[in-house]
Amino acid sequence: DDCLASLKDIKRYIQEDEQGEGKWVLRWLGECNTLQNDIIPIFIHYTKQLNRQLSDHDHDHALKTVMMCVELLVFLTWSMDSEPEEVKVRFIRVLRSYKRAFANSPAVFSLLSTAVMFFRKAHKTDKEALLVKGILYVFRNVLAIPDPLVSPTSRGMSQVEVHDALIAVLDKELAIDFFLTLASSADDKQLKDLRPTLLDIVYYLFYRVPVPALFDQQATWFQADNGSKRLGRHNDFGGVYAVSTGDSTIMPVFNAKEVLHPFANMFKKRQNMRKPRDPAEAKATPVDREWRTLDPASVPILRRVAAVFIDSCFNPFMSAMFEDAKVSGTAMDAMTPRLLYVAAYFVDVSLTNPA
């Protein structure tokens, strides 16, 4: 009970801190490594408790503690992009230390196992649904934390490998498979609230990764290797897709790769877009133009993810997201550039694939 009360106190202090300037509470929590030394260990401990036979009282207490931990993890890992420049500079090292803390199996495994446990429940309470959503927020937030920009010719590879280490752990613990499974069923109405976060997760998995880097090694990635065909209900059936080419022509295509070709010319136009002349304008563009150095160990992981996404997720996920954009209107305006970018990225992957 004392542990839960302390977590609630931290949440209250953070909320009060939001009313002022400087974010001193977040700063102190970062300097004390509270996330690494306290919140993550508490979260891991109580997720294990949830898998045991407990009395109703003890189970309720464990669940409340896990939910409070997730709330704090979301708070602490949230992006500072909307804050003044001095706040962003002050906190970037703290955020990067949080990212390193999640690049290990116990933390990722506990987050994933908890999300899967409650996602699989046929009848979730509102709080349990929020817990799953919160865990996806944590994954999204951590993936979004930027590593230092290092020139590809630099020898400081240890600085840029945190993102790749995180990707490796997400792959090892099957968290990426969980994301892909959700995306493959994204047209399910029950997943509507999760779709924007899934879009962000996919975006940040491939963030600043040039498409040609995925094919530095010979690939037969459209073949069923590494169990990539086991994911999602859309894998269990042959696909026939109806694609509108934009001139009222409807054409049937019979595999996931073919379905991308009608979009190719539309998305290729973006390569000829005017480059901003004003540095401020360039800074405001939604896509980071600086490619990153990719750890060779990440290449087969991301190539497999791209293959599965195109084969099993692209049609249901993108169709659902574009439908959301059409229905929601201004609510989706901020997300539309990222949605178009992700769609274009996987079109490029499909067309670049040498297989």
Tab-separated table of C-alpha atoms in Angstrom:
chain	number	residue	atom	x	y	z
A	1	ASP	CA	0.000	0.000	0.000
A	2	ASP	CA	2.874	2.371	0.780
A	3	CYS	CA	4.333	1.668	-2.674
A	4	LEU	CA	1.076	2.527	-4.458
A	5	ALA	CA	0.656	5.640	-2.309
A	6	SER	CA	4.177	6.803	-3.232
A	7	LEU	CA	3.481	6.301	-6.939
A	8	LYS	CA	0.289	8.347	-6.594
A	9	ASP	CA	2.270	11.094	-4.868
A	10	ILE	CA	4.735	11.194	-7.767
A	11	LYS	CA	1.854	11.478	-10.221
A	12	ARG	CA	0.346	14.343	-8.212
A	13	TYR	CA	3.673	16.180	-8.064
A	14	ILE	CA	4.113	15.812	-11.823
A	15	GLN	CA	0.612	17.166	-12.472
A	16	GLU	CA	1.231	20.120	-10.186
A	17	ASP	CA	4.559	20.709	-11.903
A	18	GLU	CA	2.749	20.996	-15.248
A	19	GLN	CA	1.068	24.175	-14.007
A	20	GLY	CA	4.386	25.977	-13.646
A	21	GLU	CA	7.507	26.474	-15.735
A	22	GLY	CA	10.780	24.608	-15.712
A	23	LYS	CA	9.381	21.131	-15.041
A	24	TRP	CA	11.447	20.803	-11.899
A	25	VAL	CA	9.780	17.609	-10.688
A	26	LEU	CA	10.493	15.820	-13.974
A	27	ARG	CA	14.048	17.102	-13.778
A	28	TRP	CA	14.557	15.819	-10.222
A	29	LEU	CA	13.019	12.447	-11.108
A	30	GLY	CA	15.429	12.193	-14.016
A	31	GLU	CA	18.466	13.128	-11.927
A	32	CYS	CA	17.496	10.518	-9.321
A	33	ASN	CA	16.971	7.816	-11.974
A	34	THR	CA	13.536	7.160	-10.501
A	35	LEU	CA	12.275	5.451	-13.653
A	36	GLN	CA	15.232	3.066	-13.852
A	37	ASN	CA	15.686	2.359	-10.132
A	38	ASP	CA	12.115	2.412	-8.853
A	39	ILE	CA	9.249	2.521	-11.333
A	40	ILE	CA	10.430	-0.184	-13.755
A	41	PRO	CA	11.406	-2.632	-10.952
A	42	ILE	CA	8.039	-2.038	-9.219
A	43	PHE	CA	6.221	-2.560	-12.518
A	44	ILE	CA	8.095	-5.807	-13.241
A	45	HIS	CA	7.389	-7.119	-9.724
A	46	TYR	CA	3.660	-6.455	-9.852
A	47	THR	CA	3.188	-7.791	-13.383
A	48	LYS	CA	4.545	-11.092	-12.068
A	49	GLN	CA	2.020	-10.903	-9.231
A	50	LEU	CA	-0.832	-10.575	-11.721
A	51	ASN	CA	0.073	-13.992	-13.166
A	52	ARG	CA	-0.268	-15.691	-9.778
A	53	GLN	CA	-3.256	-16.960	-7.862
A	54	LEU	CA	-4.160	-14.023	-5.638
A	55	SER	CA	-7.075	-13.039	-3.514
A	56	ASP	CA	-9.412	-10.498	-5.081
A	57	HIS	CA	-7.989	-7.792	-2.809
A	58	ASP	CA	-4.362	-8.582	-3.668
A	59	HIS	CA	-5.119	-8.856	-7.395
A	60	ASP	CA	-6.907	-5.496	-7.350
A	61	HIS	CA	-3.967	-3.920	-5.518
A	62	ALA	CA	-1.452	-5.377	-7.984
A	63	LEU	CA	-3.511	-4.182	-10.950
A	64	LYS	CA	-3.818	-0.658	-9.525
A	65	THR	CA	-0.051	-0.557	-8.974
A	66	VAL	CA	0.677	-1.739	-12.517
A	67	MET	CA	-1.703	0.851	-13.952
A	68	MET	CA	-0.119	3.624	-11.896
A	69	CYS	CA	3.338	2.559	-13.080
A	70	VAL	CA	2.190	2.704	-16.711
A	71	GLU	CA	0.719	6.178	-16.175
A	72	LEU	CA	4.047	7.366	-14.801
A	73	LEU	CA	6.006	5.717	-17.596
A	74	VAL	CA	3.832	7.563	-20.116
A	75	PHE	CA	4.364	10.862	-18.267
A	76	LEU	CA	8.126	10.458	-17.982
A	77	THR	CA	8.787	9.316	-21.570
A	78	TRP	CA	6.472	11.828	-23.271
A	79	SER	CA	8.067	13.924	-25.996
A	80	MET	CA	9.310	17.421	-25.151
A	81	ASP	CA	8.994	18.627	-28.753
A	82	SER	CA	6.231	21.075	-27.888
A	83	GLU	CA	8.269	22.645	-25.101
A	84	PRO	CA	10.605	25.677	-25.385
A	85	GLU	CA	14.054	24.933	-26.771
A	86	GLU	CA	15.811	25.283	-23.411
A	87	VAL	CA	13.481	22.677	-21.868
A	88	LYS	CA	14.088	20.248	-24.736
A	89	VAL	CA	17.861	20.643	-24.449
A	90	ARG	CA	17.723	20.133	-20.686
A	91	PHE	CA	15.679	16.949	-20.882
A	92	ILE	CA	17.050	15.187	-23.945
A	93	ARG	CA	19.776	13.415	-21.957
A	94	VAL	CA	17.202	12.274	-19.411
A	95	LEU	CA	14.938	10.920	-22.145
A	96	ARG	CA	17.857	9.102	-23.759
A	97	SER	CA	18.704	7.503	-20.421
A	98	TYR	CA	15.092	6.295	-20.257
A	99	LYS	CA	15.415	4.827	-23.725
A	100	ARG	CA	18.503	2.884	-22.656
A	101	ALA	CA	16.568	1.552	-19.658
A	102	PHE	CA	13.948	0.053	-21.975
A	103	ALA	CA	16.532	-1.522	-24.286
A	104	ASN	CA	16.572	-4.617	-22.100
A	105	SER	CA	14.414	-7.710	-22.075
A	106	PRO	CA	12.826	-7.630	-18.575
A	107	ALA	CA	11.192	-4.220	-19.057
A	108	VAL	CA	9.942	-4.987	-22.572
A	109	PHE	CA	8.773	-8.470	-21.613
A	110	SER	CA	6.759	-7.135	-18.666
A	111	LEU	CA	5.121	-4.437	-20.780
A	112	LEU	CA	4.312	-6.888	-23.560
A	113	SER	CA	3.011	-9.682	-21.334
A	114	THR	CA	0.705	-7.244	-19.543
A	115	ALA	CA	-0.626	-5.801	-22.808
A	116	VAL	CA	-1.249	-9.270	-24.259
A	117	MET	CA	-2.884	-10.502	-21.033
A	118	PHE	CA	-5.542	-7.805	-21.086
A	119	PHE	CA	-5.865	-7.436	-24.855
A	120	ARG	CA	-6.849	-11.099	-25.137
A	121	LYS	CA	-9.694	-10.723	-22.634
A	122	ALA	CA	-13.032	-11.044	-24.383
A	123	HIS	CA	-14.635	-8.498	-22.064
A	124	LYS	CA	-12.253	-5.771	-20.939
A	125	THR	CA	-13.175	-3.086	-18.469
A	126	ASP	CA	-12.563	0.510	-19.501
A	127	LYS	CA	-9.557	0.642	-17.177
A	128	GLU	CA	-8.063	-2.508	-18.729
A	129	ALA	CA	-8.538	-1.081	-22.228
A	130	LEU	CA	-6.786	2.105	-21.088
A	131	LEU	CA	-3.947	0.012	-19.687
A	132	VAL	CA	-3.348	-1.621	-23.082
A	133	LYS	CA	-3.489	1.785	-24.754
A	134	GLY	CA	-1.096	3.211	-22.172
A	135	ILE	CA	1.442	0.435	-22.757
A	136	LEU	CA	1.360	1.152	-26.499
A	137	TYR	CA	1.950	4.815	-25.632
A	138	VAL	CA	5.055	3.797	-23.682
A	139	PHE	CA	6.426	1.799	-26.616
A	140	ARG	CA	5.665	4.706	-28.969
A	141	ASN	CA	7.223	7.293	-26.653
A	142	VAL	CA	10.432	5.319	-26.160
A	143	LEU	CA	10.850	4.632	-29.884
A	144	ALA	CA	10.338	8.344	-30.561
A	145	ILE	CA	13.197	9.463	-28.311
A	146	PRO	CA	15.911	10.521	-30.775
A	147	ASP	CA	19.453	9.233	-30.598
A	148	PRO	CA	22.201	11.817	-31.154
A	149	LEU	CA	22.754	12.597	-34.809
A	150	VAL	CA	26.099	11.053	-35.720
A	151	SER	CA	27.680	11.198	-39.146
A	152	PRO	CA	27.829	7.826	-40.957
A	153	THR	CA	31.619	8.334	-41.123
A	154	SER	CA	31.895	8.809	-37.362
A	155	ARG	CA	33.422	6.118	-35.186
A	156	GLY	CA	31.017	6.891	-32.350
A	157	MET	CA	28.694	4.026	-33.166
A	158	SER	CA	27.873	3.408	-29.504
A	159	GLN	CA	25.885	6.630	-29.575
A	160	VAL	CA	23.541	5.522	-32.329
A	161	GLU	CA	23.051	1.919	-31.323
A	162	VAL	CA	20.468	2.535	-28.584
A	163	HIS	CA	17.652	2.576	-31.142
A	164	ASP	CA	19.002	-0.564	-32.791
A	165	ALA	CA	19.422	-2.246	-29.401
A	166	LEU	CA	15.816	-1.379	-28.618
A	167	ILE	CA	14.665	-2.808	-31.946
A	168	ALA	CA	16.609	-6.007	-31.230
A	169	VAL	CA	14.924	-6.405	-27.821
A	170	LEU	CA	11.474	-5.649	-29.247
A	171	ASP	CA	12.096	-8.331	-31.852
A	172	LYS	CA	13.493	-10.871	-29.365
A	173	GLU	CA	10.567	-10.488	-26.963
A	174	LEU	CA	8.032	-10.618	-29.851
A	175	ALA	CA	6.768	-7.103	-29.154
A	176	ILE	CA	7.163	-6.267	-32.845
A	177	ASP	CA	5.091	-9.332	-33.699
A	178	PHE	CA	2.398	-8.030	-31.364
A	179	PHE	CA	2.405	-4.655	-33.138
A	180	LEU	CA	2.138	-6.384	-36.519
A	181	THR	CA	-0.685	-8.613	-35.344
A	182	LEU	CA	-2.634	-5.571	-34.178
A	183	ALA	CA	-1.922	-3.754	-37.452
A	184	SER	CA	-3.053	-6.756	-39.504
A	185	SER	CA	-6.435	-6.540	-37.773
A	186	ALA	CA	-6.573	-2.754	-37.648
A	187	ASP	CA	-9.844	-2.655	-39.583
A	188	ASP	CA	-11.528	-4.157	-36.508
A	189	LYS	CA	-13.641	-1.425	-34.890
A	190	GLN	CA	-12.388	-2.455	-31.465
A	191	LEU	CA	-8.889	-1.334	-32.462
A	192	LYS	CA	-9.866	2.131	-33.654
A	193	ASP	CA	-8.421	3.896	-30.595
A	194	LEU	CA	-5.112	2.058	-31.026
A	195	ARG	CA	-4.581	2.805	-34.722
A	196	PRO	CA	-2.929	6.254	-34.386
A	197	THR	CA	-0.422	4.890	-31.857
A	198	LEU	CA	0.313	1.883	-34.072
A	199	LEU	CA	0.984	4.293	-36.946
A	200	ASP	CA	3.519	6.131	-34.782
A	201	ILE	CA	5.168	2.857	-33.728
A	202	VAL	CA	5.605	1.750	-37.338
A	203	TYR	CA	6.904	5.199	-38.272
A	204	TYR	CA	9.519	5.229	-35.503
A	205	LEU	CA	10.650	1.651	-36.125
A	206	PHE	CA	11.803	2.806	-39.568
A	207	TYR	CA	12.626	6.368	-38.527
A	208	ARG	CA	15.491	7.802	-40.614
A	209	VAL	CA	16.173	4.399	-42.208
A	210	PRO	CA	16.709	4.783	-45.976
A	211	VAL	CA	14.873	2.147	-48.001
A	212	PRO	CA	18.029	0.968	-49.858
A	213	ALA	CA	19.633	0.141	-46.493
A	214	LEU	CA	17.116	-2.673	-46.095
A	215	PHE	CA	18.564	-4.418	-49.142
A	216	ASP	CA	22.290	-4.226	-48.490
A	217	GLN	CA	22.161	-8.000	-48.103
A	218	GLN	CA	20.514	-10.326	-50.595
A	219	ALA	CA	16.914	-10.859	-49.537
A	220	THR	CA	14.165	-13.304	-50.313
A	221	TRP	CA	12.017	-11.482	-47.841
A	222	PHE	CA	8.718	-12.033	-49.620
A	223	GLN	CA	9.187	-15.720	-48.951
A	224	ALA	CA	7.905	-17.224	-45.707
A	225	ASP	CA	11.000	-17.221	-43.525
A	226	ASN	CA	11.490	-16.755	-39.792
A	227	GLY	CA	7.833	-17.618	-39.260
A	228	SER	CA	6.783	-14.311	-40.754
A	229	LYS	CA	3.650	-15.827	-42.287
A	230	ARG	CA	2.114	-16.772	-38.987
A	231	LEU	CA	0.909	-13.321	-38.070
A	232	GLY	CA	-2.595	-11.964	-38.169
A	233	ARG	CA	-5.921	-13.207	-39.382
A	234	HIS	CA	-5.267	-11.678	-42.819
A	235	ASN	CA	-2.494	-14.216	-43.371
A	236	ASP	CA	-4.876	-17.154	-43.247
A	237	PHE	CA	-6.559	-16.423	-46.571
A	238	GLY	CA	-5.589	-15.496	-50.088
A	239	GLY	CA	-6.088	-11.828	-50.797
A	240	VAL	CA	-8.048	-10.184	-53.573
A	241	TYR	CA	-7.952	-6.396	-53.390
A	242	ALA	CA	-9.970	-3.782	-55.242
A	243	VAL	CA	-7.902	-0.695	-55.974
A	244	SER	CA	-9.121	2.629	-57.284
A	245	THR	CA	-6.546	4.301	-59.533
A	246	GLY	CA	-8.008	7.761	-59.026
A	247	ASP	CA	-9.826	8.039	-62.344
A	248	SER	CA	-12.877	6.003	-61.282
A	249	THR	CA	-11.236	2.826	-62.544
A	250	ILE	CA	-11.493	-0.158	-60.199
A	251	MET	CA	-8.942	-2.901	-60.777
A	252	PRO	CA	-8.599	-6.240	-58.962
A	253	VAL	CA	-5.144	-7.408	-57.889
A	254	PHE	CA	-4.242	-10.700	-56.335
A	255	ASN	CA	-1.320	-10.224	-53.984
A	256	ALA	CA	-0.096	-7.699	-51.460
A	257	LYS	CA	2.851	-6.574	-53.565
A	258	GLU	CA	0.736	-5.829	-56.622
A	259	VAL	CA	-1.693	-3.774	-54.585
A	260	LEU	CA	1.011	-1.144	-54.050
A	261	HIS	CA	1.829	-0.444	-57.694
A	262	PRO	CA	-1.219	1.791	-58.453
A	263	PHE	CA	0.045	4.165	-55.740
A	264	ALA	CA	3.622	4.296	-57.003
A	265	ASN	CA	3.417	7.300	-59.339
A	266	MET	CA	1.395	9.287	-56.818
A	267	PHE	CA	3.971	8.813	-54.073
A	268	LYS	CA	7.011	9.240	-56.318
A	269	LYS	CA	5.947	12.854	-56.821
A	270	ARG	CA	7.060	13.644	-53.302
A	271	GLN	CA	10.693	13.179	-54.355
A	272	ASN	CA	10.369	16.206	-56.617
A	273	MET	CA	8.895	18.461	-53.959
A	274	ARG	CA	10.446	21.881	-53.535
A	275	LYS	CA	13.098	21.855	-50.863
A	276	PRO	CA	12.511	24.579	-48.248
A	277	ARG	CA	14.877	27.505	-48.597
A	278	ASP	CA	14.225	28.951	-45.175
A	279	PRO	CA	15.848	26.986	-42.290
A	280	ALA	CA	12.749	27.568	-40.160
A	281	GLU	CA	10.599	26.079	-42.896
A	282	ALA	CA	12.926	23.106	-43.187
A	283	LYS	CA	12.734	22.549	-39.444
A	284	ALA	CA	8.950	22.369	-39.637
A	285	THR	CA	8.837	19.550	-42.190
A	286	PRO	CA	7.199	16.392	-40.805
A	287	VAL	CA	9.893	14.014	-42.052
A	288	ASP	CA	13.477	14.107	-40.798
A	289	ARG	CA	15.696	14.290	-43.872
A	290	GLU	CA	18.796	13.064	-42.026
A	291	TRP	CA	19.250	9.330	-42.579
A	292	ARG	CA	20.906	7.379	-39.776
A	293	THR	CA	23.610	4.760	-39.736
A	294	LEU	CA	21.900	1.381	-39.448
A	295	ASP	CA	23.396	-1.398	-37.353
A	296	PRO	CA	23.837	-4.407	-39.700
A	297	ALA	CA	22.090	-6.581	-37.096
A	298	SER	CA	18.932	-4.488	-37.506
A	299	VAL	CA	18.745	-4.978	-41.277
A	300	PRO	CA	17.180	-8.476	-41.300
A	301	ILE	CA	14.798	-7.494	-38.481
A	302	LEU	CA	13.482	-4.415	-40.269
A	303	ARG	CA	13.411	-6.235	-43.598
A	304	ARG	CA	11.229	-8.948	-42.059
A	305	VAL	CA	8.974	-6.335	-40.452
A	306	ALA	CA	8.601	-4.555	-43.796
A	307	ALA	CA	7.757	-7.846	-45.518
A	308	VAL	CA	5.107	-8.802	-42.992
A	309	PHE	CA	3.663	-5.297	-42.925
A	310	ILE	CA	3.266	-5.189	-46.697
A	311	ASP	CA	1.987	-8.740	-46.932
A	312	SER	CA	-0.406	-8.748	-43.959
A	313	CYS	CA	-0.953	-5.235	-42.655
A	314	PHE	CA	-0.769	-2.669	-45.427
A	315	ASN	CA	-4.260	-3.138	-46.833
A	316	PRO	CA	-6.296	-3.394	-43.588
A	317	PHE	CA	-4.196	-0.848	-41.687
A	318	MET	CA	-3.908	1.827	-44.352
A	319	SER	CA	-7.539	1.437	-45.412
A	320	ALA	CA	-8.674	1.920	-41.818
A	321	MET	CA	-6.361	4.885	-41.261
A	322	PHE	CA	-7.422	6.685	-44.452
A	323	GLU	CA	-11.060	6.050	-43.541
A	324	ASP	CA	-10.372	7.578	-40.111
A	325	ALA	CA	-8.798	10.578	-41.812
A	326	LYS	CA	-11.821	11.012	-44.071
A	327	VAL	CA	-14.333	10.762	-41.222
A	328	SER	CA	-12.424	12.705	-38.575
A	329	GLY	CA	-11.445	15.641	-40.758
A	330	THR	CA	-9.458	18.218	-38.802
A	331	ALA	CA	-8.815	15.752	-35.995
A	332	MET	CA	-6.505	13.839	-38.316
A	333	ASP	CA	-4.798	16.843	-39.935
A	334	ALA	CA	-1.668	16.564	-37.793
A	335	MET	CA	-1.387	12.863	-38.508
A	336	THR	CA	-2.005	12.946	-42.267
A	337	PRO	CA	1.592	13.802	-43.310
A	338	ARG	CA	2.913	10.886	-41.251
A	339	LEU	CA	0.238	8.563	-42.647
A	340	LEU	CA	1.141	9.527	-46.227
A	341	TYR	CA	4.840	9.168	-45.450
A	342	VAL	CA	4.429	5.652	-44.013
A	343	ALA	CA	2.301	4.611	-46.986
A	344	ALA	CA	4.881	6.021	-49.402
A	345	TYR	CA	7.741	4.404	-47.497
A	346	PHE	CA	6.306	0.916	-47.880
A	347	VAL	CA	5.467	1.556	-51.519
A	348	ASP	CA	9.154	2.403	-51.970
A	349	VAL	CA	10.144	-0.745	-50.086
A	350	SER	CA	7.974	-2.862	-52.363
A	351	LEU	CA	9.310	-1.273	-55.553
A	352	THR	CA	12.927	-1.359	-54.371
A	353	ASN	CA	12.787	-4.995	-53.252
A	354	PRO	CA	15.140	-6.949	-55.542
A	355	ALA	CA	13.321	-10.251	-54.958
